[in-house]
JSON list of C-alpha atoms in Angstrom, two decimals:
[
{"chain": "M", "resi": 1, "resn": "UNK", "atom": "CA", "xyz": [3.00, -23.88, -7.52]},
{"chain": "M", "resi": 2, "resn": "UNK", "atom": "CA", "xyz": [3.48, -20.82, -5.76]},
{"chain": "M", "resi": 3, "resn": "UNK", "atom": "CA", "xyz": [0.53, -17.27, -6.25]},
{"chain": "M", "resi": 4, "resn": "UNK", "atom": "CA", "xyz": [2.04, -14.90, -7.94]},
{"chain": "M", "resi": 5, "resn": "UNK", "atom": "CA", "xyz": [2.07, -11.12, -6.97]},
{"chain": "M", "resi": 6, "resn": "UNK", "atom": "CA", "xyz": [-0.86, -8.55, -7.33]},
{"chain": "M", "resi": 7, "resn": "UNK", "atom": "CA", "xyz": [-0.30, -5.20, -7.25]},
{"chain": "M", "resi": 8, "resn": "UNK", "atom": "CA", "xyz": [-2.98, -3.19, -4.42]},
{"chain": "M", "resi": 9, "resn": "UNK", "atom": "CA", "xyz": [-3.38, 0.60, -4.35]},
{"chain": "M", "resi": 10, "resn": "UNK", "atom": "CA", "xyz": [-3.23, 0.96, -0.49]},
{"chain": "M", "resi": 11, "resn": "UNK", "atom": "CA", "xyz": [-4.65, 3.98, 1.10]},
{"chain": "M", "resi": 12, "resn": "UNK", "atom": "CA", "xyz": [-5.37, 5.55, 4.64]},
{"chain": "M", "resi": 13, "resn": "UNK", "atom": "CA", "xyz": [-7.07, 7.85, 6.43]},
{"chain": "M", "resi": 14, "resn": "UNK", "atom": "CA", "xyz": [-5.89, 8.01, 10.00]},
{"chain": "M", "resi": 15, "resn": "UNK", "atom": "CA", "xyz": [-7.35, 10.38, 12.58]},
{"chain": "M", "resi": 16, "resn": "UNK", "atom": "CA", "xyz": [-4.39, 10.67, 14.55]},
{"chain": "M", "resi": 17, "resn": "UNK", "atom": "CA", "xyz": [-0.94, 12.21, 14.29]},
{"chain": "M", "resi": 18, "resn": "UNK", "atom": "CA", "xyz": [0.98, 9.43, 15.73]},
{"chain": "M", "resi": 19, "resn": "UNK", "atom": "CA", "xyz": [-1.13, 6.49, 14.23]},
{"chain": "M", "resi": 20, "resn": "UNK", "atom": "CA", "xyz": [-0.56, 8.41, 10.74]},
{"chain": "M", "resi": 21, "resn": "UNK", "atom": "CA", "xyz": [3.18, 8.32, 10.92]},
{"chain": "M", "resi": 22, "resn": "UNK", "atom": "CA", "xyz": [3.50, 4.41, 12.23]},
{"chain": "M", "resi": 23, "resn": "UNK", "atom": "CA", "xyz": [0.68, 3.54, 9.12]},
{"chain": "M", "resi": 24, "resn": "UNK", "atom": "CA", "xyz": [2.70, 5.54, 6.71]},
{"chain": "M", "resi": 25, "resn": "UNK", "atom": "CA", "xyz": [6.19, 3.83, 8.30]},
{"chain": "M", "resi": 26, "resn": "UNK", "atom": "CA", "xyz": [4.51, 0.71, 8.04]},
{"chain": "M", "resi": 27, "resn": "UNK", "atom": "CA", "xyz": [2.94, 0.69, 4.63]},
{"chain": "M", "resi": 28, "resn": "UNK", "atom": "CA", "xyz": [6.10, 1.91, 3.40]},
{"chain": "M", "resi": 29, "resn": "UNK", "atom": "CA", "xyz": [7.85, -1.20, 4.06]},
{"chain": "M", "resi": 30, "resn": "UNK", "atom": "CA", "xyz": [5.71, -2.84, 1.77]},
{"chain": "M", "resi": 31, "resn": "UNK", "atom": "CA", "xyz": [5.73, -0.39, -1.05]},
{"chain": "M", "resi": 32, "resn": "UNK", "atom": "CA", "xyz": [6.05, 2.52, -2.95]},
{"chain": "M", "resi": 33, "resn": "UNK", "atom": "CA", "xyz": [4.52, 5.66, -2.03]},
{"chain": "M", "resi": 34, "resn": "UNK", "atom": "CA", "xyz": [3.06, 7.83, -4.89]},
{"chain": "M", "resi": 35, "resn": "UNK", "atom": "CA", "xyz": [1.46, 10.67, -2.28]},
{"chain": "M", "resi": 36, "resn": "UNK", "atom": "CA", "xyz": [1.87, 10.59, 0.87]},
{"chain": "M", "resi": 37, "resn": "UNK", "atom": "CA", "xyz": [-1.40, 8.04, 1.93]},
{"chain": "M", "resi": 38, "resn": "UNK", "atom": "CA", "xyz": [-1.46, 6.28, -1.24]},
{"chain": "M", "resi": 39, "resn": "UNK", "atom": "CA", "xyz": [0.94, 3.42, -1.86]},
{"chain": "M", "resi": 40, "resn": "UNK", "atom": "CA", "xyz": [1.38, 0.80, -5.08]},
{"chain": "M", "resi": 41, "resn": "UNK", "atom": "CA", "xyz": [2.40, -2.07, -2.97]},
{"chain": "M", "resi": 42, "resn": "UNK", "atom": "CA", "xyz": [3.47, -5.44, -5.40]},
{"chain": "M", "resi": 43, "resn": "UNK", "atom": "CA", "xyz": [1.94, -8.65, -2.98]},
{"chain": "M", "resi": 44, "resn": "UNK", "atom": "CA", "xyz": [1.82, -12.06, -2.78]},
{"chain": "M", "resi": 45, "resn": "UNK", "atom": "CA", "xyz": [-0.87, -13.68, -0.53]},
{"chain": "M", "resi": 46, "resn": "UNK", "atom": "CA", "xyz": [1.20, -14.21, 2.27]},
{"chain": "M", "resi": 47, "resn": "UNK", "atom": "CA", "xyz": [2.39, -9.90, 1.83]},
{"chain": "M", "resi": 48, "resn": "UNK", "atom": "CA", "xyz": [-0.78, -9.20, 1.80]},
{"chain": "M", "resi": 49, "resn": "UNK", "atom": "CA", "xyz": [-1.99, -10.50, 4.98]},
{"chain": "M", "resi": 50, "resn": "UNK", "atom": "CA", "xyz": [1.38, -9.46, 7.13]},
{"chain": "M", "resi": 51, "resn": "UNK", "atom": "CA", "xyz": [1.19, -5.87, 5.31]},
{"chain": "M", "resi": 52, "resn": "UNK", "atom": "CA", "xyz": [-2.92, -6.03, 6.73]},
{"chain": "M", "resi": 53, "resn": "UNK", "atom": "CA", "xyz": [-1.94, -7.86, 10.53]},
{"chain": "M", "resi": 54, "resn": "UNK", "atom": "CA", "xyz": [1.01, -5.17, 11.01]},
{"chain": "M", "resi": 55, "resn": "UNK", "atom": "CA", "xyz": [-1.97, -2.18, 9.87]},
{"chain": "M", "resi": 56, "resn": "UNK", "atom": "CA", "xyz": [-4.31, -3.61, 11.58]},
{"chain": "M", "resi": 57, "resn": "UNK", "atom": "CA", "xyz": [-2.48, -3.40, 15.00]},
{"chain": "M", "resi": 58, "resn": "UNK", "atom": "CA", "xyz": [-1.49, 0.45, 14.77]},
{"chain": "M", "resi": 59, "resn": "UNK", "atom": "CA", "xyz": [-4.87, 1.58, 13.48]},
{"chain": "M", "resi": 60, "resn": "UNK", "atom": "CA", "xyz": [-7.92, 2.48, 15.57]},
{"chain": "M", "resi": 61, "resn": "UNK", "atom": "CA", "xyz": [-10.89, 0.55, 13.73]},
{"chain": "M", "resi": 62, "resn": "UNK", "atom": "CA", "xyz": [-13.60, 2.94, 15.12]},
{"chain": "M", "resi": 63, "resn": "UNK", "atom": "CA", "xyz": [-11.97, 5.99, 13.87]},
{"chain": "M", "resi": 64, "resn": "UNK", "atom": "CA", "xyz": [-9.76, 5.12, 10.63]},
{"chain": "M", "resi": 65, "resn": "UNK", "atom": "CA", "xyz": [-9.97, 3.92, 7.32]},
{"chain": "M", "resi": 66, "resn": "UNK", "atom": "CA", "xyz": [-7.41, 1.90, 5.00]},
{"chain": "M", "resi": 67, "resn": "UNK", "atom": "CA", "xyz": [-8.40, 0.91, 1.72]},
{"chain": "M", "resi": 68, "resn": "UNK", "atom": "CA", "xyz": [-6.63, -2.10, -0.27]},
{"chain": "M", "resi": 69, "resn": "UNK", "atom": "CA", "xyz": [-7.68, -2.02, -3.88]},
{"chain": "M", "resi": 70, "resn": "UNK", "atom": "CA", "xyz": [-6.76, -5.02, -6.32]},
{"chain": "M", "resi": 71, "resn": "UNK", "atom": "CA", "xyz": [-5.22, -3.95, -9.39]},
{"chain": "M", "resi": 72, "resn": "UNK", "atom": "CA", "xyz": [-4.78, -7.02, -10.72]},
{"chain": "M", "resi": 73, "resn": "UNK", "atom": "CA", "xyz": [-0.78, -8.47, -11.31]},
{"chain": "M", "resi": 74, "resn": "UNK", "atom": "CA", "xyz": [1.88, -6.45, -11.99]},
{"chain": "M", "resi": 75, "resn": "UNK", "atom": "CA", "xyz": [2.51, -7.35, -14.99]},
{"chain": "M", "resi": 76, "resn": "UNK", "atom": "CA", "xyz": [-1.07, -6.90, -17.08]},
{"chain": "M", "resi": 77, "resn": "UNK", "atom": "CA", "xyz": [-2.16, -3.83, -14.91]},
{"chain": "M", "resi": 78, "resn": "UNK", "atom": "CA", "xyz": [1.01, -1.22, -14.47]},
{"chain": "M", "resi": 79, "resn": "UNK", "atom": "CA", "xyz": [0.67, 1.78, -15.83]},
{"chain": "M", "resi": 80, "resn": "UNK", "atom": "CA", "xyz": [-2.51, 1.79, -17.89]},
{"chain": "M", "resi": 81, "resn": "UNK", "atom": "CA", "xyz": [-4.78, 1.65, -15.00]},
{"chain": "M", "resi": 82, "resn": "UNK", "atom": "CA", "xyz": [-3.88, 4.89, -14.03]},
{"chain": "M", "resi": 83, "resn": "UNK", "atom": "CA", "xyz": [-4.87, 8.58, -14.99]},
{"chain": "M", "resi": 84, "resn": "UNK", "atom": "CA", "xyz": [-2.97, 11.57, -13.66]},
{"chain": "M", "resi": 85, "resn": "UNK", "atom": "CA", "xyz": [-3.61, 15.22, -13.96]},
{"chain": "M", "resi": 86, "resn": "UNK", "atom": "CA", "xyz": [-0.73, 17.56, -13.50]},
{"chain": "M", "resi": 87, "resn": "UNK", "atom": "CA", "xyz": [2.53, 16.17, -12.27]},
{"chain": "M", "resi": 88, "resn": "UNK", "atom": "CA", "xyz": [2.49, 12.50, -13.06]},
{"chain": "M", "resi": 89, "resn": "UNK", "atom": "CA", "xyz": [4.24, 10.15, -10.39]},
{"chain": "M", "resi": 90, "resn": "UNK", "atom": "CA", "xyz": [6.94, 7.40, -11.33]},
{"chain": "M", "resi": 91, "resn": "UNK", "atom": "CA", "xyz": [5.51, 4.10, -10.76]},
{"chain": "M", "resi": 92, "resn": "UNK", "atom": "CA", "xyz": [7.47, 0.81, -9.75]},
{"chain": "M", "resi": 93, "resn": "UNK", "atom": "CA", "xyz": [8.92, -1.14, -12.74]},
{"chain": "M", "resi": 94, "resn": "UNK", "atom": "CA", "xyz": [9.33, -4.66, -10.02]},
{"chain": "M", "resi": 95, "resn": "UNK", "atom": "CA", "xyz": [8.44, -5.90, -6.73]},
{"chain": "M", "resi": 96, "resn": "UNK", "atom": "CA", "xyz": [9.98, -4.81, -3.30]},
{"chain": "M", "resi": 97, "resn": "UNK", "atom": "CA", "xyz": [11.33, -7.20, -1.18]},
{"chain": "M", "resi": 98, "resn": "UNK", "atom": "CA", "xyz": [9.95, -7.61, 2.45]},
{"chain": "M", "resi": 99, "resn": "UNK", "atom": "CA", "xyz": [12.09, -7.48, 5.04]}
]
């Protein structure tokens, strides 16, 4: 039987202005960004630890920070797990497809 998906809040802190935009390119592939270092990214295991490998490689470990956070699968944790103040962003309805 196959795992199903989880959705992760994915966020970074990069030090540097070239490492920010390959992150950002990088994370992007994976999911949708709802500011500009936070991403909803829709997973399975396998995602998960490609999206981390490809992160892992750009970032500098002694001077950045990327945060994964399990929210739990798609389907039972969309919307209602999150809280905005002022404008509110769209959030993904399905799952992207990696390429």
């Amino acid at each position: 039987m196959a795992a199903g998906r989880t959705r992760y809040l994915v966020s970074y802190d990069i030090s540097d202005a070239k490492r920010l935009r390959q992150v950002h390119r990088t994370v992007k592939d994976y999911g949708w960004s709802m500011q500009y270092s936070v991403f909803i990214c829709d997973l399975d295991p396998v995602e998960l630890l490609l999206l981390k490998r490809d992160v892992g490689e750009v970032i500098h470990h002694g001077e950045d920070s990327v945060a994964f956070v399990n929210l739990g699968p798609p389907a039972n944790r969309g919307r209602e797990c999150f809280e905005f103040m002022g404008a509110r962003t769209a959030l993904p309805t399905s799952g992207p497809t990696v390429i």
